[in-house]
Amino acid sequence: EMLSVDGFSDLLWEILEQVCENIIRLLEWCLVGDQMGSIARRCDEKDTGIIVEDLVSLKNYFVQRDEEGNSNGLDEEVVTSKTARLQLITNRILSEPSKSLIDLFHDSQLPDDDDKDIMNRRIILGALDHRADKAARDFVKEHRKKR
């Protein structure tokens, strides 16, 4: 209702959808992207539940259901689609212990980078880079020396 002002409704909904998409991108970057100096988010497999809760909260925020369950925000399918990649990263990569991720990184079938498939060395290395345990820190440090 609030976004149907003076004929700009479609534009305002598109902007809201882009805001949603960019927040999800930012969250992914915070969890598996390159770290920037002192801006660092540490997480390990035990934090997966919190990340899932954050995704649910994010979906609820952008869908905005009322007491009757009607959506007053973005279409739930749109928001679910936009969060699907991060949900997969959370369930398939962030939920794994560092040792499993290190083993997976060495899989010869794993691509170095693939925007369509989350199972790639860039994302796994990013997840390890955000870990605080010694195995992950040592692996990332050693990998950076090889580059």
GROMACS .gro file of C-alpha atoms in nm:
model
  147
    1GLU     CA    1   0.000   0.000   0.000
    2MET     CA    2   0.264   0.251   0.101
    3LEU     CA    3   0.463   0.194  -0.219
    4SER     CA    4   0.176   0.286  -0.452
    5VAL     CA    5   0.241   0.659  -0.454
    6ASP     CA    6   0.176   0.885  -0.755
    7GLY     CA    7   0.224   0.622  -1.026
    8PHE     CA    8   0.571   0.520  -0.910
    9SER     CA    9   0.459   0.191  -0.762
   10ASP     CA   10   0.651  -0.037  -1.001
   11LEU     CA   11   0.970   0.164  -0.965
   12LEU     CA   12   0.949   0.164  -0.586
   13TRP     CA   13   0.892  -0.212  -0.573
   14GLU     CA   14   1.193  -0.263  -0.803
   15ILE     CA   15   1.405  -0.047  -0.573
   16LEU     CA   16   1.291  -0.247  -0.268
   17GLU     CA   17   1.376  -0.570  -0.451
   18GLN     CA   18   1.725  -0.433  -0.531
   19VAL     CA   19   1.774  -0.331  -0.167
   20CYS     CA   20   1.684  -0.686  -0.062
   21GLU     CA   21   1.925  -0.834  -0.317
   22ASN     CA   22   2.210  -0.607  -0.210
   23ILE     CA   23   2.163  -0.682   0.159
   24ILE     CA   24   2.182  -1.054   0.080
   25ARG     CA   25   2.497  -0.998  -0.129
   26LEU     CA   26   2.650  -0.803   0.157
   27LEU     CA   27   2.568  -1.079   0.403
   28GLU     CA   28   2.731  -1.335   0.173
   29TRP     CA   29   3.039  -1.114   0.142
   30CYS     CA   30   3.057  -1.082   0.522
   31LEU     CA   31   3.048  -1.462   0.558
   32VAL     CA   32   3.267  -1.587   0.269
   33GLY     CA   33   3.404  -1.282   0.090
   34ASP     CA   34   3.745  -1.119   0.108
   35GLN     CA   35   3.813  -0.958   0.442
   36MET     CA   36   3.898  -0.590   0.456
   37GLY     CA   37   4.150  -0.513   0.728
   38SER     CA   38   3.980  -0.481   1.062
   39ILE     CA   39   3.634  -0.542   0.912
   40ALA     CA   40   3.601  -0.913   0.973
   41ARG     CA   41   3.315  -1.143   1.066
   42ARG     CA   42   3.434  -1.462   1.233
   43CYS     CA   43   3.208  -1.764   1.222
   44ASP     CA   44   3.236  -2.138   1.248
   45GLU     CA   45   3.001  -2.429   1.190
   46LYS     CA   46   2.834  -2.372   1.528
   47ASP     CA   47   2.713  -2.031   1.405
   48THR     CA   48   2.507  -2.184   1.124
   49GLY     CA   49   2.188  -2.172   1.333
   50ILE     CA   50   2.230  -1.800   1.391
   51ILE     CA   51   2.287  -1.740   1.020
   52VAL     CA   52   1.971  -1.938   0.936
   53GLU     CA   53   1.778  -1.725   1.189
   54ASP     CA   54   1.919  -1.412   1.024
   55LEU     CA   55   1.797  -1.536   0.683
   56VAL     CA   56   1.450  -1.606   0.823
   57SER     CA   57   1.439  -1.258   0.978
   58LEU     CA   58   1.552  -1.107   0.650
   59LYS     CA   59   1.280  -1.291   0.459
   60ASN     CA   60   1.017  -1.186   0.714
   61TYR     CA   61   1.130  -0.825   0.692
   62PHE     CA   62   1.099  -0.805   0.314
   63VAL     CA   63   0.777  -1.010   0.288
   64GLN     CA   64   0.603  -0.818   0.572
   65ARG     CA   65   0.311  -1.048   0.656
   66ASP     CA   66   0.017  -0.905   0.849
   67GLU     CA   67  -0.183  -1.083   1.122
   68GLU     CA   68  -0.387  -1.270   0.857
   69GLY     CA   69  -0.071  -1.390   0.680
   70ASN     CA   70  -0.108  -1.160   0.381
   71SER     CA   71   0.213  -1.023   0.235
   72ASN     CA   72   0.247  -0.646   0.236
   73GLY     CA   73   0.601  -0.654   0.102
   74LEU     CA   74   0.787  -0.838  -0.168
   75ASP     CA   75   0.650  -1.165  -0.300
   76GLU     CA   76   0.774  -1.450  -0.080
   77GLU     CA   77   0.892  -1.649  -0.385
   78VAL     CA   78   1.107  -1.354  -0.495
   79VAL     CA   79   1.271  -1.323  -0.153
   80THR     CA   80   1.319  -1.701  -0.125
   81SER     CA   81   1.480  -1.701  -0.468
   82LYS     CA   82   1.717  -1.420  -0.370
   83THR     CA   83   1.821  -1.592  -0.046
   84ALA     CA   84   1.855  -1.942  -0.199
   85ARG     CA   85   2.226  -1.910  -0.281
   86LEU     CA   86   2.316  -1.792   0.069
   87GLN     CA   87   2.095  -2.064   0.218
   88LEU     CA   88   2.292  -2.323   0.018
   89ILE     CA   89   2.624  -2.172   0.124
   90THR     CA   90   2.509  -2.187   0.485
   91ASN     CA   91   2.379  -2.545   0.467
   92ARG     CA   92   2.652  -2.699   0.250
   93ILE     CA   93   2.966  -2.502   0.338
   94LEU     CA   94   2.938  -2.294   0.654
   95SER     CA   95   2.786  -2.585   0.847
   96GLU     CA   96   3.093  -2.802   0.783
   97PRO     CA   97   3.391  -2.822   1.018
   98SER     CA   98   3.713  -2.665   0.893
   99LYS     CA   99   3.883  -3.002   0.840
  100SER     CA  100   3.603  -3.112   0.605
  101LEU     CA  101   3.627  -2.786   0.412
  102ILE     CA  102   4.005  -2.825   0.377
  103ASP     CA  103   3.957  -3.180   0.247
  104LEU     CA  104   3.691  -3.060   0.004
  105PHE     CA  105   3.919  -2.779  -0.116
  106HIS     CA  106   4.170  -3.042  -0.233
  107ASP     CA  107   3.909  -3.227  -0.443
  108SER     CA  108   4.047  -3.223  -0.799
  109GLN     CA  109   3.693  -3.200  -0.945
  110LEU     CA  110   3.617  -2.878  -0.758
  111PRO     CA  111   3.627  -2.564  -0.975
  112ASP     CA  112   3.838  -2.268  -0.862
  113ASP     CA  113   3.552  -2.023  -0.908
  114ASP     CA  114   3.200  -2.060  -1.042
  115ASP     CA  115   2.927  -1.799  -1.000
  116LYS     CA  116   2.656  -2.057  -1.064
  117ASP     CA  117   2.782  -2.331  -0.830
  118ILE     CA  118   2.859  -2.251  -0.467
  119MET     CA  119   3.086  -2.553  -0.435
  120ASN     CA  120   3.409  -2.392  -0.548
  121ARG     CA  121   3.749  -2.315  -0.401
  122ARG     CA  122   3.689  -1.939  -0.379
  123ILE     CA  123   3.388  -1.977  -0.151
  124ILE     CA  124   3.544  -2.256   0.055
  125LEU     CA  125   3.861  -2.052   0.103
  126GLY     CA  126   3.646  -1.751   0.195
  127ALA     CA  127   3.461  -1.956   0.457
  128LEU     CA  128   3.792  -2.080   0.599
  129ASP     CA  129   3.927  -1.726   0.604
  130HIS     CA  130   3.641  -1.627   0.834
  131ARG     CA  131   3.714  -1.909   1.078
  132ALA     CA  132   3.904  -1.856   1.401
  133ASP     CA  133   4.035  -2.211   1.451
  134LYS     CA  134   4.403  -2.289   1.401
  135ALA     CA  135   4.352  -2.542   1.119
  136ALA     CA  136   4.160  -2.288   0.910
  137ARG     CA  137   4.402  -2.003   0.986
  138ASP     CA  138   4.705  -2.217   0.901
  139PHE     CA  139   4.546  -2.343   0.578
  140VAL     CA  140   4.454  -1.993   0.457
  141LYS     CA  141   4.797  -1.861   0.549
  142GLU     CA  142   4.970  -2.145   0.361
  143HIS     CA  143   4.739  -2.107   0.060
  144ARG     CA  144   4.816  -1.734   0.037
  145LYS     CA  145   5.190  -1.808   0.031
  146LYS     CA  146   5.138  -2.028  -0.277
  147ARG     CA  147   4.958  -1.756  -0.473
   0.00000   0.00000   0.00000
